[in-house]
């Protein structure tokens, strides 16, 4: 597995989960529990989104599109 992104931005993690699921990219989110240990200190409350080596390039494209405003979560 490779780390796609480590972030304290819960909105990004949520949007990334949504779009990775849409693209059928398997992923895991590690270290999510840390935020509950240190509320308010986002510098250490990092969520790591991990993907398989095989899916890394597709997942990276999804992340890049999200960060560049190409994708957005839309209400259905």
XYZ file of N, CA, C and O in Angstrom:
304
model
N 0.841 -1.181 0.000
C 0.000 0.000 0.000
C 0.882 1.239 0.000
O 1.974 1.230 0.549
N 0.332 2.279 -0.601
C 1.039 3.559 -0.647
C 0.156 4.643 -0.040
O -1.060 4.601 -0.159
N 0.799 5.612 0.574
C 0.074 6.749 1.124
C -0.276 7.702 -0.007
O 0.599 8.202 -0.710
N -1.561 7.947 -0.172
C -2.023 8.910 -1.173
C -1.925 10.320 -0.622
O -1.421 11.223 -1.276
N -2.406 10.515 0.593
C -2.363 11.834 1.213
C -2.479 11.675 2.727
O -3.119 10.751 3.211
N -1.830 12.574 3.446
C -1.987 12.691 4.892
C -2.488 14.101 5.145
O -1.855 15.069 4.728
N -3.642 14.218 5.776
C -4.247 15.534 5.954
C -5.115 15.562 7.195
O -5.633 14.535 7.627
N -5.267 16.731 7.743
C -6.209 16.961 8.831
C -7.513 17.544 8.317
O -8.422 17.825 9.096
N -7.620 17.712 7.001
C -8.800 18.303 6.364
C -9.879 17.235 6.197
O -9.847 16.430 5.267
N -10.850 17.235 7.111
C -11.892 16.213 7.090
C -12.801 16.328 5.875
O -13.354 15.332 5.416
N -12.951 17.523 5.343
C -13.763 17.708 4.135
C -13.080 17.042 2.949
O -13.724 16.347 2.153
N -11.770 17.228 2.837
C -11.024 16.574 1.758
C -11.110 15.058 1.890
O -11.329 14.353 0.901
N -10.937 14.542 3.090
C -11.008 13.090 3.297
C -12.380 12.566 2.909
O -12.497 11.548 2.227
N -13.429 13.273 3.283
C -14.788 12.854 2.942
C -15.012 12.867 1.431
O -15.552 11.913 0.862
N -14.599 13.925 0.770
C -14.758 14.024 -0.683
C -13.917 12.953 -1.382
O -14.367 12.327 -2.351
N -12.727 12.722 -0.881
C -11.857 11.711 -1.469
C -12.463 10.317 -1.321
O -12.466 9.529 -2.269
N -13.021 10.036 -0.161
C -13.716 8.748 0.042
C -14.821 8.577 -1.002
O -14.938 7.517 -1.616
N -15.613 9.614 -1.164
C -16.730 9.560 -2.114
C -16.239 9.269 -3.531
O -16.723 8.362 -4.196
N -15.264 10.026 -3.983
C -14.799 9.892 -5.362
C -13.995 8.609 -5.593
O -14.082 8.030 -6.676
N -13.247 8.168 -4.600
C -12.543 6.898 -4.756
C -13.543 5.745 -4.847
O -13.361 4.824 -5.646
N -14.600 5.817 -4.062
C -15.656 4.803 -4.176
C -16.305 4.843 -5.552
O -16.557 3.800 -6.155
N -16.575 6.040 -6.055
C -17.174 6.193 -7.385
C -16.285 5.592 -8.473
O -16.779 5.027 -9.437
N -14.978 5.727 -8.300
C -14.012 5.207 -9.272
C -13.639 3.750 -8.984
O -12.793 3.189 -9.665
N -14.265 3.171 -7.961
C -14.021 1.787 -7.555
C -12.546 1.534 -7.230
O -11.964 0.522 -7.621
N -11.954 2.491 -6.523
C -10.583 2.362 -6.044
C -10.651 1.976 -4.565
O -11.237 2.692 -3.757
N -10.083 0.830 -4.231
C -10.058 0.387 -2.840
C -9.078 1.255 -2.045
O -8.007 1.602 -2.540
N -9.459 1.602 -0.830
C -8.613 2.450 0.008
C -8.876 2.152 1.468
O -9.884 1.541 1.829
N -7.974 2.601 2.316
C -8.135 2.567 3.766
C -7.744 3.931 4.297
O -6.885 4.609 3.726
N -8.386 4.335 5.378
C -8.019 5.577 6.052
C -7.417 5.183 7.388
O -8.069 4.551 8.213
N -6.151 5.536 7.576
C -5.437 5.224 8.803
C -5.358 6.462 9.690
O -5.383 7.584 9.205
N -5.228 6.239 10.960
C -4.971 7.285 11.960
C -6.151 8.214 12.190
O -5.988 9.273 12.784
N -7.336 7.857 11.760
C -8.502 8.709 11.971
C -8.845 8.890 13.433
O -9.415 9.907 13.821
N -8.479 7.926 14.262
C -8.781 7.997 15.690
C -7.979 9.064 16.409
O -8.363 9.516 17.480
N -6.882 9.505 15.848
C -6.003 10.469 16.513
C -6.727 11.780 16.778
O -6.533 12.418 17.799
N -7.631 12.179 15.883
C -8.364 13.432 16.056
C -9.184 13.458 17.320
O -9.361 14.502 17.939
N -9.682 12.301 17.730
C -10.490 12.269 18.943
C -9.619 12.381 20.201
O -10.102 12.743 21.258
N -8.332 12.067 20.084
C -7.429 12.170 21.222
C -6.968 13.598 21.473
O -6.702 13.986 22.592
N -6.863 14.369 20.383
C -6.361 15.737 20.478
C -7.302 16.697 19.760
O -6.946 17.253 18.727
N -8.520 16.904 20.269
C -9.471 17.771 19.568
C -8.948 19.201 19.442
O -8.360 19.738 20.372
N -9.128 19.755 18.257
C -8.731 21.137 18.023
C -7.320 21.310 17.513
O -6.980 22.357 16.984
N -6.475 20.313 17.654
C -5.093 20.429 17.178
C -4.952 19.641 15.884
O -4.556 18.484 15.882
N -5.279 20.287 14.779
C -5.295 19.611 13.490
C -3.888 19.310 12.967
O -3.726 18.541 12.045
N -2.869 19.903 13.555
C -1.511 19.642 13.078
C -1.096 18.199 13.341
O -0.248 17.665 12.638
N -1.666 17.568 14.347
C -1.315 16.182 14.632
C -2.460 15.221 14.337
O -2.287 14.018 14.421
N -3.630 15.758 14.007
C -4.799 14.915 13.736
C -4.851 14.607 12.250
O -5.724 15.042 11.533
N -3.879 13.859 11.784
C -3.760 13.583 10.365
C -4.418 12.260 10.013
O -4.241 11.263 10.709
N -5.179 12.266 8.954
C -5.758 11.048 8.401
C -4.903 10.678 7.197
O -4.646 11.525 6.341
N -4.468 9.424 7.144
C -3.691 8.964 6.000
C -4.585 8.100 5.125
O -5.111 7.101 5.583
N -4.751 8.505 3.871
C -5.516 7.725 2.912
C -4.514 6.856 2.151
O -3.591 7.364 1.521
N -4.725 5.551 2.254
C -3.813 4.577 1.673
C -4.517 3.824 0.545
O -5.697 3.492 0.662
N -3.794 3.588 -0.540
C -4.327 2.834 -1.682
C -3.301 1.782 -2.093
O -2.133 1.867 -1.735
N -3.761 0.808 -2.860
C -2.837 -0.230 -3.327
C -1.858 0.376 -4.325
O -2.138 1.401 -4.967
N -0.723 -0.269 -4.465
C 0.271 0.182 -5.438
C -0.330 0.223 -6.842
O -0.051 1.138 -7.616
N -1.167 -0.763 -7.157
C -1.764 -0.844 -8.493
C -2.753 0.294 -8.768
O -2.898 0.729 -9.906
N -3.445 0.764 -7.727
C -4.452 1.814 -7.901
C -3.911 3.219 -7.644
O -4.636 4.198 -7.753
N -2.635 3.327 -7.299
C -2.088 4.616 -6.879
C -2.258 5.706 -7.938
O -2.686 6.818 -7.618
N -1.943 5.420 -9.187
C -2.023 6.454 -10.230
C -3.459 6.939 -10.436
O -3.691 8.137 -10.590
N -4.419 6.003 -10.434
C -5.829 6.416 -10.569
C -6.262 7.242 -9.368
O -6.935 8.264 -9.515
N -5.864 6.823 -8.186
C -6.222 7.549 -6.973
C -5.570 8.934 -6.956
O -6.199 9.923 -6.555
N -4.328 9.020 -7.400
C -3.626 10.307 -7.456
C -4.324 11.266 -8.406
O -4.445 12.467 -8.132
N -4.824 10.746 -9.521
C -5.568 11.575 -10.473
C -6.852 12.118 -9.833
O -7.193 13.289 -9.990
N -7.544 11.271 -9.060
C -8.750 11.711 -8.351
C -8.395 12.808 -7.349
O -9.073 13.849 -7.285
N -7.336 12.607 -6.571
C -6.902 13.607 -5.590
C -6.531 14.914 -6.279
O -6.950 15.995 -5.848
N -5.762 14.841 -7.351
C -5.360 16.053 -8.073
C -6.579 16.801 -8.607
O -6.650 18.032 -8.518
N -7.550 16.064 -9.148
C -8.766 16.704 -9.656
C -9.536 17.391 -8.534
O -10.040 18.504 -8.704
N -9.606 16.756 -7.375
C -10.289 17.369 -6.233
C -9.571 18.641 -5.787
O -10.216 19.665 -5.536
N -8.274 18.580 -5.686
C -7.506 19.734 -5.218
C -7.513 20.885 -6.215
O -7.339 22.033 -5.836
N -7.717 20.579 -7.488
C -7.755 21.617 -8.521
C -9.174 22.073 -8.848
O -9.370 22.830 -9.790
N -10.157 21.577 -8.099
C -11.529 22.012 -8.293
C -12.225 21.391 -9.486
O -13.292 21.857 -9.896
N -11.645 20.348 -10.068
C -12.254 19.695 -11.224
C -13.453 18.858 -10.776
O -14.443 18.756 -11.479
N -13.374 18.271 -9.586
C -14.445 17.440 -9.029
C -15.022 18.114 -7.806
O -14.331 18.847 -7.113
N -16.258 17.812 -7.535
C -16.890 18.270 -6.317
C -17.963 17.264 -5.942
O -18.494 16.579 -6.813
N -18.255 17.162 -4.672
C -19.363 16.298 -4.247
C -20.655 17.059 -4.515
O -20.809 18.202 -4.091
N -21.542 16.413 -5.219
C -22.803 17.042 -5.549
C -23.935 16.249 -4.906
O -23.885 15.022 -4.845
N -24.946 16.948 -4.442
C -26.123 16.288 -3.883
C -26.877 15.589 -4.981
O -26.999 16.097 -6.093
N -27.351 14.396 -4.691
C -28.091 13.635 -5.700
C -29.564 13.869 -5.579
O -30.117 14.106 -4.592
